[in-house]
């Protein structure tokens, strides 16, 4: 009986020991790529702009057939997408309270696209990468519709002053 328990313990430890190894295996495939550097966003606007920027970089990588380099950009999108729901809750986010749930779900869906785009890109599947990328763009568009618009004078009469609504510049009268 003692030998049976010892054997069971050894088998369980071996199986449990392989689970972290499976996770590490995926990370190991990308050891030759340094993680993309970025500052974690502190506002909803920054988060959406970062996602849009990384999607643009992925588009360029796809166009130049450098699918193996998609991983770091998709990784940033995943990290930032996980934050958008929290950032949308901030009072000054510009996201209407009744849209926070939609934003949160879109952020989660966008973060979940990391594995599919990474696997498609790693395997060199350009069509699969494009398909997931297009889905990611659709989710990013949903997020961007809640960024508050900012208006300023095209003549820069008031230098860096911005307005939350369209109108006319109080100094020169040009349309903001």
PDB file of N, CA and C in Angstrom, residues 4-93:
ATOM      1  N   UNK A   4       2.252   1.869  -3.396  1.00  0.00           N
ATOM      2  CA  UNK A   4       1.190   2.357  -4.276  1.00  0.00           C
ATOM      3  C   UNK A   4       0.972   3.847  -4.090  1.00  0.00           C
ATOM      4  N   UNK A   5       0.955   4.308  -2.829  1.00  0.00           N
ATOM      5  CA  UNK A   5       0.772   5.737  -2.549  1.00  0.00           C
ATOM      6  C   UNK A   5       1.965   6.544  -3.053  1.00  0.00           C
ATOM      7  N   UNK A   6       3.158   6.020  -2.851  1.00  0.00           N
ATOM      8  CA  UNK A   6       4.357   6.693  -3.303  1.00  0.00           C
ATOM      9  C   UNK A   6       4.333   6.819  -4.827  1.00  0.00           C
ATOM     10  N   UNK A   7       3.945   5.747  -5.498  1.00  0.00           N
ATOM     11  CA  UNK A   7       3.878   5.760  -6.956  1.00  0.00           C
ATOM     12  C   UNK A   7       2.833   6.766  -7.436  1.00  0.00           C
ATOM     13  N   UNK A   8       1.684   6.812  -6.763  1.00  0.00           N
ATOM     14  CA  UNK A   8       0.629   7.758  -7.107  1.00  0.00           C
ATOM     15  C   UNK A   8       1.136   9.186  -6.941  1.00  0.00           C
ATOM     16  N   UNK A   9       1.814   9.460  -5.836  1.00  0.00           N
ATOM     17  CA  UNK A   9       2.361  10.795  -5.597  1.00  0.00           C
ATOM     18  C   UNK A   9       3.353  11.184  -6.684  1.00  0.00           C
ATOM     19  N   UNK A  10       4.198  10.243  -7.088  1.00  0.00           N
ATOM     20  CA  UNK A  10       5.180  10.527  -8.126  1.00  0.00           C
ATOM     21  C   UNK A  10       4.502  10.812  -9.462  1.00  0.00           C
ATOM     22  N   UNK A  11       3.452  10.047  -9.758  1.00  0.00           N
ATOM     23  CA  UNK A  11       2.726  10.258 -11.013  1.00  0.00           C
ATOM     24  C   UNK A  11       2.042  11.620 -11.018  1.00  0.00           C
ATOM     25  N   UNK A  12       1.395  11.966  -9.921  1.00  0.00           N
ATOM     26  CA  UNK A  12       0.714  13.257  -9.813  1.00  0.00           C
ATOM     27  C   UNK A  12       1.727  14.385  -9.939  1.00  0.00           C
ATOM     28  N   UNK A  13       2.889  14.268  -9.262  1.00  0.00           N
ATOM     29  CA  UNK A  13       3.900  15.323  -9.360  1.00  0.00           C
ATOM     30  C   UNK A  13       4.412  15.452 -10.779  1.00  0.00           C
ATOM     31  N   UNK A  14       4.557  14.349 -11.481  1.00  0.00           N
ATOM     32  CA  UNK A  14       5.043  14.403 -12.852  1.00  0.00           C
ATOM     33  C   UNK A  14       4.044  15.122 -13.744  1.00  0.00           C
ATOM     34  N   UNK A  15       2.755  14.796 -13.571  1.00  0.00           N
ATOM     35  CA  UNK A  15       1.728  15.442 -14.385  1.00  0.00           C
ATOM     36  C   UNK A  15       1.648  16.919 -14.051  1.00  0.00           C
ATOM     37  N   UNK A  16       1.622  17.262 -12.776  1.00  0.00           N
ATOM     38  CA  UNK A  16       1.554  18.663 -12.356  1.00  0.00           C
ATOM     39  C   UNK A  16       2.792  19.405 -12.839  1.00  0.00           C
ATOM     40  N   UNK A  17       3.915  18.761 -12.829  1.00  0.00           N
ATOM     41  CA  UNK A  17       5.152  19.385 -13.289  1.00  0.00           C
ATOM     42  C   UNK A  17       5.124  19.726 -14.763  1.00  0.00           C
ATOM     43  N   UNK A  18       4.332  18.997 -15.572  1.00  0.00           N
ATOM     44  CA  UNK A  18       4.266  19.267 -17.003  1.00  0.00           C
ATOM     45  C   UNK A  18       3.362  20.445 -17.331  1.00  0.00           C
ATOM     46  N   UNK A  19       2.409  20.761 -16.508  1.00  0.00           N
ATOM     47  CA  UNK A  19       1.485  21.853 -16.817  1.00  0.00           C
ATOM     48  C   UNK A  19       2.225  23.181 -16.946  1.00  0.00           C
ATOM     49  N   UNK A  20       3.051  23.587 -15.974  1.00  0.00           N
ATOM     50  CA  UNK A  20       3.786  24.830 -16.173  1.00  0.00           C
ATOM     51  C   UNK A  20       4.719  24.744 -17.379  1.00  0.00           C
ATOM     52  N   UNK A  21       5.240  23.583 -17.658  1.00  0.00           N
ATOM     53  CA  UNK A  21       6.109  23.407 -18.815  1.00  0.00           C
ATOM     54  C   UNK A  21       5.381  23.689 -20.118  1.00  0.00           C
ATOM     55  N   UNK A  22       4.106  23.318 -20.171  1.00  0.00           N
ATOM     56  CA  UNK A  22       3.324  23.571 -21.379  1.00  0.00           C
ATOM     57  C   UNK A  22       3.153  25.067 -21.583  1.00  0.00           C
ATOM     58  N   UNK A  23       2.920  25.799 -20.517  1.00  0.00           N
ATOM     59  CA  UNK A  23       2.809  27.249 -20.627  1.00  0.00           C
ATOM     60  C   UNK A  23       4.143  27.855 -21.034  1.00  0.00           C
ATOM     61  N   UNK A  24       5.191  27.384 -20.445  1.00  0.00           N
ATOM     62  CA  UNK A  24       6.518  27.914 -20.744  1.00  0.00           C
ATOM     63  C   UNK A  24       6.919  27.617 -22.180  1.00  0.00           C
ATOM     64  N   UNK A  25       6.409  26.512 -22.745  1.00  0.00           N
ATOM     65  CA  UNK A  25       6.765  26.148 -24.102  1.00  0.00           C
ATOM     66  C   UNK A  25       6.338  27.242 -25.075  1.00  0.00           C
ATOM     67  N   UNK A  26       5.128  27.780 -24.911  1.00  0.00           N
ATOM     68  CA  UNK A  26       4.659  28.826 -25.811  1.00  0.00           C
ATOM     69  C   UNK A  26       5.534  30.068 -25.667  1.00  0.00           C
ATOM     70  N   UNK A  27       5.889  30.423 -24.439  1.00  0.00           N
ATOM     71  CA  UNK A  27       6.753  31.574 -24.224  1.00  0.00           C
ATOM     72  C   UNK A  27       8.129  31.304 -24.812  1.00  0.00           C
ATOM     73  N   UNK A  28       8.595  30.073 -24.718  1.00  0.00           N
ATOM     74  CA  UNK A  28       9.911  29.711 -25.213  1.00  0.00           C
ATOM     75  C   UNK A  28      10.005  29.925 -26.727  1.00  0.00           C
ATOM     76  N   UNK A  29       8.916  29.694 -27.433  1.00  0.00           N
ATOM     77  CA  UNK A  29       8.917  29.881 -28.883  1.00  0.00           C
ATOM     78  C   UNK A  29       9.255  31.317 -29.254  1.00  0.00           C
ATOM     79  N   UNK A  30       9.020  32.262 -28.353  1.00  0.00           N
ATOM     80  CA  UNK A  30       9.201  33.671 -28.650  1.00  0.00           C
ATOM     81  C   UNK A  30      10.339  34.305 -27.865  1.00  0.00           C
ATOM     82  N   UNK A  31      11.266  33.485 -27.387  1.00  0.00           N
ATOM     83  CA  UNK A  31      12.371  34.039 -26.613  1.00  0.00           C
ATOM     84  C   UNK A  31      13.251  34.945 -27.441  1.00  0.00           C
ATOM     85  N   UNK A  32      13.300  34.730 -28.761  1.00  0.00           N
ATOM     86  CA  UNK A  32      14.140  35.556 -29.606  1.00  0.00           C
ATOM     87  C   UNK A  32      13.549  36.950 -29.824  1.00  0.00           C
ATOM     88  N   UNK A  33      12.303  37.179 -29.407  1.00  0.00           N
ATOM     89  CA  UNK A  33      11.680  38.488 -29.498  1.00  0.00           C
ATOM     90  C   UNK A  33      11.609  39.125 -28.129  1.00  0.00           C
ATOM     91  N   UNK A  34      12.136  40.325 -28.037  1.00  0.00           N
ATOM     92  CA  UNK A  34      12.000  41.071 -26.792  1.00  0.00           C
ATOM     93  C   UNK A  34      10.564  41.569 -26.734  1.00  0.00           C
ATOM     94  N   UNK A  35      10.001  41.620 -25.541  1.00  0.00           N
ATOM     95  CA  UNK A  35       8.642  42.159 -25.447  1.00  0.00           C
ATOM     96  C   UNK A  35       8.639  43.606 -25.954  1.00  0.00           C
ATOM     97  N   UNK A  36       7.575  43.978 -26.627  1.00  0.00           N
ATOM     98  CA  UNK A  36       7.458  45.351 -27.111  1.00  0.00           C
ATOM     99  C   UNK A  36       7.350  46.284 -25.909  1.00  0.00           C
ATOM    100  N   UNK A  37       8.067  47.385 -25.976  1.00  0.00           N
ATOM    101  CA  UNK A  37       8.040  48.344 -24.871  1.00  0.00           C
ATOM    102  C   UNK A  37       6.852  49.276 -25.041  1.00  0.00           C
ATOM    103  N   UNK A  38       6.205  49.549 -23.932  1.00  0.00           N
ATOM    104  CA  UNK A  38       5.100  50.500 -23.930  1.00  0.00           C
ATOM    105  C   UNK A  38       4.830  50.918 -22.497  1.00  0.00           C
ATOM    106  N   UNK A  39       4.248  52.085 -22.354  1.00  0.00           N
ATOM    107  CA  UNK A  39       3.824  52.564 -21.045  1.00  0.00           C
ATOM    108  C   UNK A  39       2.373  52.142 -20.837  1.00  0.00           C
ATOM    109  N   UNK A  40       2.064  51.464 -19.747  1.00  0.00           N
ATOM    110  CA  UNK A  40       0.662  51.102 -19.514  1.00  0.00           C
ATOM    111  C   UNK A  40      -0.203  52.367 -19.494  1.00  0.00           C
ATOM    112  N   UNK A  41      -1.281  52.358 -20.238  1.00  0.00           N
ATOM    113  CA  UNK A  41      -2.126  53.555 -20.303  1.00  0.00           C
ATOM    114  C   UNK A  41      -2.814  53.849 -18.977  1.00  0.00           C
ATOM    115  N   UNK A  42      -3.037  55.126 -18.744  1.00  0.00           N
ATOM    116  CA  UNK A  42      -3.737  55.540 -17.519  1.00  0.00           C
ATOM    117  C   UNK A  42      -5.113  56.123 -17.835  1.00  0.00           C
ATOM    118  N   UNK A  43      -5.394  56.326 -19.128  1.00  0.00           N
ATOM    119  CA  UNK A  43      -6.702  56.840 -19.535  1.00  0.00           C
ATOM    120  C   UNK A  43      -7.283  55.933 -20.612  1.00  0.00           C
ATOM    121  N   UNK A  44      -8.571  56.015 -20.761  1.00  0.00           N
ATOM    122  CA  UNK A  44      -9.265  55.241 -21.789  1.00  0.00           C
ATOM    123  C   UNK A  44      -8.749  55.636 -23.176  1.00  0.00           C
ATOM    124  N   UNK A  45      -8.606  56.932 -23.401  1.00  0.00           N
ATOM    125  CA  UNK A  45      -8.115  57.421 -24.689  1.00  0.00           C
ATOM    126  C   UNK A  45      -6.739  56.823 -25.005  1.00  0.00           C
ATOM    127  N   UNK A  46      -5.828  56.865 -24.042  1.00  0.00           N
ATOM    128  CA  UNK A  46      -4.486  56.317 -24.248  1.00  0.00           C
ATOM    129  C   UNK A  46      -4.544  54.828 -24.589  1.00  0.00           C
ATOM    130  N   UNK A  47      -5.410  54.107 -23.911  1.00  0.00           N
ATOM    131  CA  UNK A  47      -5.524  52.663 -24.147  1.00  0.00           C
ATOM    132  C   UNK A  47      -5.973  52.382 -25.576  1.00  0.00           C
ATOM    133  N   UNK A  48      -7.000  53.065 -26.020  1.00  0.00           N
ATOM    134  CA  UNK A  48      -7.517  52.823 -27.366  1.00  0.00           C
ATOM    135  C   UNK A  48      -6.493  53.263 -28.410  1.00  0.00           C
ATOM    136  N   UNK A  49      -5.830  54.386 -28.171  1.00  0.00           N
ATOM    137  CA  UNK A  49      -4.798  54.837 -29.114  1.00  0.00           C
ATOM    138  C   UNK A  49      -3.636  53.850 -29.179  1.00  0.00           C
ATOM    139  N   UNK A  50      -3.269  53.261 -28.053  1.00  0.00           N
ATOM    140  CA  UNK A  50      -2.195  52.251 -28.044  1.00  0.00           C
ATOM    141  C   UNK A  50      -2.617  51.015 -28.834  1.00  0.00           C
ATOM    142  N   UNK A  51      -3.844  50.570 -28.648  1.00  0.00           N
ATOM    143  CA  UNK A  51      -4.363  49.417 -29.392  1.00  0.00           C
ATOM    144  C   UNK A  51      -4.352  49.716 -30.889  1.00  0.00           C
ATOM    145  N   UNK A  52      -4.832  50.899 -31.273  1.00  0.00           N
ATOM    146  CA  UNK A  52      -4.862  51.271 -32.690  1.00  0.00           C
ATOM    147  C   UNK A  52      -3.448  51.327 -33.270  1.00  0.00           C
ATOM    148  N   UNK A  53      -2.500  51.854 -32.500  1.00  0.00           N
ATOM    149  CA  UNK A  53      -1.102  51.928 -32.942  1.00  0.00           C
ATOM    150  C   UNK A  53      -0.541  50.531 -33.180  1.00  0.00           C
ATOM    151  N   UNK A  54      -0.779  49.620 -32.244  1.00  0.00           N
ATOM    152  CA  UNK A  54      -0.255  48.250 -32.389  1.00  0.00           C
ATOM    153  C   UNK A  54      -0.918  47.519 -33.544  1.00  0.00           C
ATOM    154  N   UNK A  55      -2.199  47.778 -33.779  1.00  0.00           N
ATOM    155  CA  UNK A  55      -2.876  47.173 -34.929  1.00  0.00           C
ATOM    156  C   UNK A  55      -2.258  47.683 -36.236  1.00  0.00           C
ATOM    157  N   UNK A  56      -1.919  48.962 -36.263  1.00  0.00           N
ATOM    158  CA  UNK A  56      -1.256  49.527 -37.440  1.00  0.00           C
ATOM    159  C   UNK A  56       0.088  48.837 -37.678  1.00  0.00           C
ATOM    160  N   UNK A  57       0.840  48.595 -36.610  1.00  0.00           N
ATOM    161  CA  UNK A  57       2.127  47.912 -36.748  1.00  0.00           C
ATOM    162  C   UNK A  57       1.936  46.482 -37.254  1.00  0.00           C
ATOM    163  N   UNK A  58       0.893  45.804 -36.772  1.00  0.00           N
ATOM    164  CA  UNK A  58       0.609  44.441 -37.254  1.00  0.00           C
ATOM    165  C   UNK A  58       0.250  44.483 -38.740  1.00  0.00           C
ATOM    166  N   UNK A  59      -0.514  45.480 -39.136  1.00  0.00           N
ATOM    167  CA  UNK A  59      -0.868  45.633 -40.557  1.00  0.00           C
ATOM    168  C   UNK A  59       0.398  45.768 -41.404  1.00  0.00           C
ATOM    169  N   UNK A  60       1.352  46.561 -40.941  1.00  0.00           N
ATOM    170  CA  UNK A  60       2.615  46.732 -41.666  1.00  0.00           C
ATOM    171  C   UNK A  60       3.406  45.420 -41.719  1.00  0.00           C
ATOM    172  N   UNK A  61       3.396  44.681 -40.622  1.00  0.00           N
ATOM    173  CA  UNK A  61       4.100  43.396 -40.589  1.00  0.00           C
ATOM    174  C   UNK A  61       3.473  42.403 -41.565  1.00  0.00           C
ATOM    175  N   UNK A  62       2.146  42.401 -41.630  1.00  0.00           N
ATOM    176  CA  UNK A  62       1.471  41.503 -42.572  1.00  0.00           C
ATOM    177  C   UNK A  62       1.804  41.901 -44.006  1.00  0.00           C
ATOM    178  N   UNK A  63       1.817  43.200 -44.290  1.00  0.00           N
ATOM    179  CA  UNK A  63       2.105  43.681 -45.640  1.00  0.00           C
ATOM    180  C   UNK A  63       3.529  43.319 -46.075  1.00  0.00           C
ATOM    181  N   UNK A  64       4.450  43.341 -45.125  1.00  0.00           N
ATOM    182  CA  UNK A  64       5.844  43.013 -45.456  1.00  0.00           C
ATOM    183  C   UNK A  64       6.161  41.537 -45.229  1.00  0.00           C
ATOM    184  N   UNK A  65       5.113  40.752 -44.984  1.00  0.00           N
ATOM    185  CA  UNK A  65       5.241  39.294 -44.814  1.00  0.00           C
ATOM    186  C   UNK A  65       6.188  38.913 -43.673  1.00  0.00           C
ATOM    187  N   UNK A  66       6.117  39.673 -42.591  1.00  0.00           N
ATOM    188  CA  UNK A  66       6.927  39.398 -41.398  1.00  0.00           C
ATOM    189  C   UNK A  66       6.021  38.895 -40.272  1.00  0.00           C
ATOM    190  N   UNK A  67       5.276  37.848 -40.556  1.00  0.00           N
ATOM    191  CA  UNK A  67       4.304  37.320 -39.600  1.00  0.00           C
ATOM    192  C   UNK A  67       4.951  36.870 -38.298  1.00  0.00           C
ATOM    193  N   UNK A  68       6.180  36.417 -38.356  1.00  0.00           N
ATOM    194  CA  UNK A  68       6.857  35.936 -37.153  1.00  0.00           C
ATOM    195  C   UNK A  68       7.070  37.064 -36.142  1.00  0.00           C
ATOM    196  N   UNK A  69       6.926  38.320 -36.582  1.00  0.00           N
ATOM    197  CA  UNK A  69       7.144  39.458 -35.688  1.00  0.00           C
ATOM    198  C   UNK A  69       5.846  40.028 -35.114  1.00  0.00           C
ATOM    199  N   UNK A  70       4.733  39.366 -35.352  1.00  0.00           N
ATOM    200  CA  UNK A  70       3.429  39.832 -34.865  1.00  0.00           C
ATOM    201  C   UNK A  70       3.311  39.672 -33.344  1.00  0.00           C
ATOM    202  N   UNK A  71       3.942  38.657 -32.793  1.00  0.00           N
ATOM    203  CA  UNK A  71       3.778  38.313 -31.378  1.00  0.00           C
ATOM    204  C   UNK A  71       3.929  39.498 -30.411  1.00  0.00           C
ATOM    205  N   UNK A  72       5.014  40.269 -30.444  1.00  0.00           N
ATOM    206  CA  UNK A  72       5.162  41.341 -29.445  1.00  0.00           C
ATOM    207  C   UNK A  72       4.056  42.393 -29.533  1.00  0.00           C
ATOM    208  N   UNK A  73       3.609  42.696 -30.745  1.00  0.00           N
ATOM    209  CA  UNK A  73       2.554  43.707 -30.903  1.00  0.00           C
ATOM    210  C   UNK A  73       1.217  43.173 -30.396  1.00  0.00           C
ATOM    211  N   UNK A  74       0.929  41.926 -30.712  1.00  0.00           N
ATOM    212  CA  UNK A  74      -0.318  41.307 -30.237  1.00  0.00           C
ATOM    213  C   UNK A  74      -0.305  41.173 -28.719  1.00  0.00           C
ATOM    214  N   UNK A  75       0.873  40.953 -28.153  1.00  0.00           N
ATOM    215  CA  UNK A  75       1.011  40.849 -26.702  1.00  0.00           C
ATOM    216  C   UNK A  75       0.634  42.168 -26.022  1.00  0.00           C
ATOM    217  N   UNK A  76       1.082  43.284 -26.585  1.00  0.00           N
ATOM    218  CA  UNK A  76       0.729  44.593 -26.027  1.00  0.00           C
ATOM    219  C   UNK A  76      -0.777  44.812 -26.135  1.00  0.00           C
ATOM    220  N   UNK A  77      -1.349  44.472 -27.281  1.00  0.00           N
ATOM    221  CA  UNK A  77      -2.795  44.640 -27.449  1.00  0.00           C
ATOM    222  C   UNK A  77      -3.536  43.842 -26.383  1.00  0.00           C
ATOM    223  N   UNK A  78      -3.093  42.614 -26.133  1.00  0.00           N
ATOM    224  CA  UNK A  78      -3.749  41.789 -25.118  1.00  0.00           C
ATOM    225  C   UNK A  78      -3.683  42.463 -23.750  1.00  0.00           C
ATOM    226  N   UNK A  79      -2.513  42.939 -23.378  1.00  0.00           N
ATOM    227  CA  UNK A  79      -2.338  43.571 -22.062  1.00  0.00           C
ATOM    228  C   UNK A  79      -3.193  44.825 -21.921  1.00  0.00           C
ATOM    229  N   UNK A  80      -3.199  45.660 -22.956  1.00  0.00           N
ATOM    230  CA  UNK A  80      -3.955  46.912 -22.897  1.00  0.00           C
ATOM    231  C   UNK A  80      -5.458  46.629 -22.951  1.00  0.00           C
ATOM    232  N   UNK A  81      -5.864  45.672 -23.776  1.00  0.00           N
ATOM    233  CA  UNK A  81      -7.291  45.345 -23.896  1.00  0.00           C
ATOM    234  C   UNK A  81      -7.873  44.880 -22.569  1.00  0.00           C
ATOM    235  N   UNK A  82      -7.046  44.243 -21.754  1.00  0.00           N
ATOM    236  CA  UNK A  82      -7.517  43.800 -20.443  1.00  0.00           C
ATOM    237  C   UNK A  82      -7.770  44.976 -19.502  1.00  0.00           C
ATOM    238  N   UNK A  83      -7.241  46.147 -19.825  1.00  0.00           N
ATOM    239  CA  UNK A  83      -7.400  47.325 -18.971  1.00  0.00           C
ATOM    240  C   UNK A  83      -8.556  48.232 -19.373  1.00  0.00           C
ATOM    241  N   UNK A  84      -9.048  48.125 -20.605  1.00  0.00           N
ATOM    242  CA  UNK A  84     -10.007  49.121 -21.089  1.00  0.00           C
ATOM    243  C   UNK A  84     -11.288  49.190 -20.269  1.00  0.00           C
ATOM    244  N   UNK A  85     -11.781  48.069 -19.811  1.00  0.00           N
ATOM    245  CA  UNK A  85     -12.999  48.096 -18.991  1.00  0.00           C
ATOM    246  C   UNK A  85     -12.797  48.885 -17.718  1.00  0.00           C
ATOM    247  N   UNK A  86     -11.673  48.681 -17.072  1.00  0.00           N
ATOM    248  CA  UNK A  86     -11.343  49.404 -15.840  1.00  0.00           C
ATOM    249  C   UNK A  86     -11.167  50.906 -16.125  1.00  0.00           C
ATOM    250  N   UNK A  87     -10.495  51.232 -17.226  1.00  0.00           N
ATOM    251  CA  UNK A  87     -10.274  52.634 -17.572  1.00  0.00           C
ATOM    252  C   UNK A  87     -11.577  53.319 -17.986  1.00  0.00           C
ATOM    253  N   UNK A  88     -12.496  52.559 -18.575  1.00  0.00           N
ATOM    254  CA  UNK A  88     -13.792  53.111 -18.971  1.00  0.00           C
ATOM    255  C   UNK A  88     -14.636  53.505 -17.767  1.00  0.00           C
ATOM    256  N   UNK A  89     -14.365  52.889 -16.630  1.00  0.00           N
ATOM    257  CA  UNK A  89     -15.111  53.201 -15.408  1.00  0.00           C
ATOM    258  C   UNK A  89     -14.705  54.526 -14.775  1.00  0.00           C
ATOM    259  N   UNK A  90     -13.542  55.042 -15.124  1.00  0.00           N
ATOM    260  CA  UNK A  90     -13.085  56.306 -14.551  1.00  0.00           C
ATOM    261  C   UNK A  90     -14.057  57.413 -14.940  1.00  0.00           C
ATOM    262  N   UNK A  91     -14.275  58.322 -13.998  1.00  0.00           N
ATOM    263  CA  UNK A  91     -15.247  59.399 -14.202  1.00  0.00           C
ATOM    264  C   UNK A  91     -14.932  60.253 -15.429  1.00  0.00           C
ATOM    265  N   UNK A  92     -13.666  60.467 -15.721  1.00  0.00           N
ATOM    266  CA  UNK A  92     -13.290  61.333 -16.841  1.00  0.00           C
ATOM    267  C   UNK A  92     -12.982  60.563 -18.129  1.00  0.00           C
ATOM    268  N   UNK A  93     -13.409  59.307 -18.210  1.00  0.00           N
ATOM    269  CA  UNK A  93     -13.089  58.474 -19.380  1.00  0.00           C
ATOM    270  C   UNK A  93     -13.825  58.920 -20.633  1.00  0.00           C
TER     271      UNK A  93
END
